[in-house]
Amino acid sequence: MAAKQFPSRRDKIIVSAIDIIDELGLAGLSTKELALRQEIAESALYRHFKSKDDILLEILKYFAKFDKLIHTTIRENQAGAKENILFFVKMYAEYYENYPAITAVNYYYTSFLSNPATAEFGRAIYNRRAACFVELIELAQARGEISDYFTSEELGEVLYGYFQASVVAWRMKRYSYSLKARVLTVFEKLLARC
């Protein structure tokens, strides 16, 4: 029987930091609050992280931890391009439904982008996700599955923008409905009309 792996102190600190951002906003994240919630001395945080900016960078990494798996699965999937677009939306919606606090990162994304320590990594996450979406749309257009009335970039901005706005709305409405059901229903309607 294999020993059960428990989260490391570092992982627990990151999750705690995400919870603080979810509850108190990005401005509410302080090393003092984080240490208090972890029941450790504030100085102990610096055994795991160089600075608060280092914690913020790790939060972004945690936010994007499934990106590679999702994007690789999509690229290897033999389904139609439309089905892969729906898969993309479904996977991210499930991730957010399973861990609603992580949507705080999405909600405060512009703040991460304005911080020099996290801006480059934050832009890279957004650009990778958007590029995957555009790639799927290009493939769907090339196969004749959806119209080329809009360029792939235009349609990508519309669809990905809708998804991002849906996550914010779901958060604002305190997760009172199934994000996955809502976005999949709308995406199916939109893709049927494209």
Coordinates of C-alpha atoms in Angstrom, one line a residue:
M1 CA 0.0 0.0 0.0
A2 CA 1.5 3.3 -1.1
A3 CA 1.7 6.1 1.4
K4 CA -0.8 8.9 0.9
Q5 CA 0.8 12.1 -0.3
F6 CA -0.2 15.1 1.7
P7 CA 0.2 18.7 0.5
S8 CA 3.5 20.3 1.4
R9 CA 3.6 23.4 3.6
R10 CA 4.4 25.4 0.4
D11 CA 1.2 24.1 -1.3
K12 CA -0.9 24.8 1.8
I13 CA 0.5 28.4 1.9
I14 CA -0.5 28.9 -1.8
V15 CA -4.0 27.5 -1.2
S16 CA -4.4 29.8 1.9
A17 CA -3.3 32.8 -0.2
I18 CA -5.9 32.0 -2.8
D19 CA -8.5 31.7 -0.1
I20 CA -7.5 35.1 1.3
I21 CA -7.8 36.7 -2.1
D22 CA -11.1 35.0 -2.6
E23 CA -12.4 36.3 0.8
L24 CA -10.6 39.7 1.2
G25 CA -9.5 40.6 -2.3
L26 CA -6.0 41.0 -3.6
A27 CA -5.4 43.9 -1.3
G28 CA -6.3 41.7 1.7
L29 CA -3.4 39.3 1.0
S30 CA -0.6 40.1 3.4
T31 CA 2.1 38.0 4.8
K32 CA 0.7 38.7 8.3
E33 CA -2.7 37.4 7.3
L34 CA -1.2 34.4 5.6
A35 CA 1.0 33.5 8.5
L36 CA -2.0 33.9 10.9
R37 CA -4.1 31.4 8.8
Q38 CA -1.2 29.0 8.6
E39 CA -0.5 29.3 12.3
I40 CA 3.1 30.0 11.7
A41 CA 5.4 33.0 12.3
E42 CA 5.5 35.5 9.5
S43 CA 9.2 34.9 9.1
A44 CA 8.5 31.2 8.5
L45 CA 6.8 32.1 5.2
Y46 CA 10.2 33.2 3.9
R47 CA 11.6 29.7 4.2
H48 CA 9.2 28.8 1.4
F49 CA 9.0 32.0 -0.6
K50 CA 11.4 34.9 -1.3
S51 CA 8.7 37.6 -1.2
K52 CA 5.0 38.3 -1.5
D53 CA 5.6 38.6 -5.2
D54 CA 7.0 35.1 -5.2
I55 CA 3.7 33.9 -3.6
L56 CA 1.7 35.8 -6.2
L57 CA 3.7 34.1 -9.0
E58 CA 3.1 30.7 -7.5
I59 CA -0.7 31.5 -7.3
L60 CA -0.6 32.1 -11.0
K61 CA 1.2 28.8 -11.6
Y62 CA -1.5 27.1 -9.5
F63 CA -4.2 28.8 -11.5
A64 CA -2.7 27.4 -14.7
K65 CA -1.7 24.0 -13.4
F66 CA -4.1 22.1 -15.7
D67 CA -3.5 24.1 -18.8
K68 CA -0.9 21.9 -20.4
L69 CA -3.0 18.7 -19.7
I70 CA -6.2 20.3 -21.2
H71 CA -4.4 21.7 -24.2
T72 CA -2.5 18.4 -24.9
T73 CA -5.7 16.4 -24.6
I74 CA -7.5 18.7 -27.0
R75 CA -4.6 18.5 -29.6
E76 CA -4.6 14.7 -29.3
N77 CA -8.4 14.3 -29.4
Q78 CA -9.8 12.9 -32.6
A79 CA -13.2 14.7 -32.1
G80 CA -14.4 17.5 -34.3
A81 CA -13.2 21.0 -33.7
K82 CA -16.6 22.1 -32.3
E83 CA -16.5 19.3 -29.8
N84 CA -13.0 20.3 -28.8
I85 CA -14.1 23.9 -28.2
L86 CA -16.9 22.5 -25.9
F87 CA -14.3 20.3 -24.2
F88 CA -12.1 23.3 -23.5
V89 CA -15.0 25.2 -21.9
K90 CA -16.2 22.1 -20.0
M91 CA -12.7 21.4 -18.5
Y92 CA -12.2 25.0 -17.3
A93 CA -15.7 25.2 -16.0
E94 CA -15.3 22.0 -14.1
Y95 CA -12.0 23.2 -12.6
Y96 CA -13.7 26.4 -11.4
E97 CA -16.7 24.5 -10.1
N98 CA -14.5 22.2 -8.1
Y99 CA -12.4 25.0 -6.7
P100 CA -14.5 28.2 -6.8
A101 CA -11.9 30.2 -4.8
I102 CA -9.5 30.0 -7.8
T103 CA -11.8 32.3 -9.7
A104 CA -10.5 35.1 -7.6
V105 CA -7.4 34.9 -9.7
N106 CA -9.5 35.4 -12.8
Y107 CA -11.4 38.3 -11.1
Y108 CA -8.2 40.1 -10.1
Y109 CA -6.3 39.3 -13.3
T110 CA -5.6 42.9 -14.3
S111 CA -3.9 43.4 -10.9
F112 CA -1.6 40.5 -11.6
L113 CA -0.9 42.0 -15.0
S114 CA 0.0 45.4 -13.5
N115 CA 2.5 43.8 -11.1
P116 CA 6.0 43.6 -12.7
A117 CA 6.7 40.4 -10.9
T118 CA 3.7 38.6 -12.3
A119 CA 2.8 40.4 -15.5
E120 CA 4.9 38.4 -17.9
F121 CA 3.7 35.0 -16.5
G122 CA 0.1 36.3 -16.3
R123 CA 0.1 37.4 -19.9
A124 CA 1.6 34.1 -21.0
I125 CA -1.3 32.2 -19.3
Y126 CA -3.9 34.3 -21.0
N127 CA -2.1 34.2 -24.4
R128 CA -1.8 30.4 -24.3
R129 CA -5.4 29.9 -23.4
A130 CA -6.6 32.4 -26.0
A131 CA -4.3 30.9 -28.7
C132 CA -5.6 27.4 -28.0
F133 CA -9.1 28.7 -28.5
V134 CA -8.2 30.5 -31.7
E135 CA -6.5 27.4 -33.0
L136 CA -9.6 25.4 -32.4
I137 CA -11.7 28.0 -34.2
E138 CA -9.3 28.0 -37.2
L139 CA -9.5 24.2 -37.4
A140 CA -13.3 24.3 -37.2
Q141 CA -13.4 26.9 -40.0
A142 CA -10.9 25.0 -42.1
R143 CA -13.1 21.9 -41.8
G144 CA -16.3 23.9 -42.6
E145 CA -17.7 23.2 -39.1
I146 CA -18.3 26.9 -38.5
S147 CA -18.5 29.9 -40.7
D148 CA -15.6 32.2 -41.5
Y149 CA -17.8 35.3 -41.3
F150 CA -15.7 36.3 -38.4
T151 CA -11.9 35.8 -38.4
S152 CA -10.7 33.2 -35.9
E153 CA -9.2 36.0 -33.8
E154 CA -12.5 37.9 -33.7
L155 CA -14.6 34.9 -32.9
G156 CA -12.0 33.7 -30.3
E157 CA -12.2 37.1 -28.6
V158 CA -16.0 36.9 -28.5
L159 CA -16.2 33.3 -27.3
Y160 CA -13.3 33.4 -24.9
G161 CA -14.5 36.8 -23.7
Y162 CA -17.9 35.4 -23.0
F163 CA -16.4 32.6 -21.0
Q164 CA -14.3 34.9 -18.9
A165 CA -17.3 37.2 -18.3
S166 CA -19.4 34.1 -17.3
V167 CA -16.9 33.2 -14.7
V168 CA -17.0 36.7 -13.2
A169 CA -20.8 36.7 -13.3
W170 CA -20.9 33.3 -11.6
R171 CA -18.6 34.5 -8.9
M172 CA -20.6 37.7 -8.4
K173 CA -23.8 35.5 -8.0
R174 CA -22.0 33.5 -5.4
Y175 CA -21.8 30.3 -7.4
S176 CA -25.6 29.9 -7.3
Y177 CA -25.9 27.8 -10.5
S178 CA -23.9 25.4 -12.5
L179 CA -21.2 27.4 -14.4
K180 CA -20.5 24.4 -16.6
A181 CA -24.2 23.9 -17.6
R182 CA -24.7 27.6 -18.3
V183 CA -21.6 28.1 -20.5
L184 CA -22.0 24.8 -22.4
T185 CA -25.6 25.7 -23.2
V186 CA -24.7 29.1 -24.5
F187 CA -21.6 27.8 -26.4
E188 CA -23.7 25.1 -28.1
K189 CA -26.2 27.7 -29.2
L190 CA -23.4 30.1 -30.4
L191 CA -21.6 27.4 -32.3
A192 CA -24.8 26.2 -33.9
R193 CA -25.2 29.7 -35.3
C194 CA -21.6 30.2 -36.5

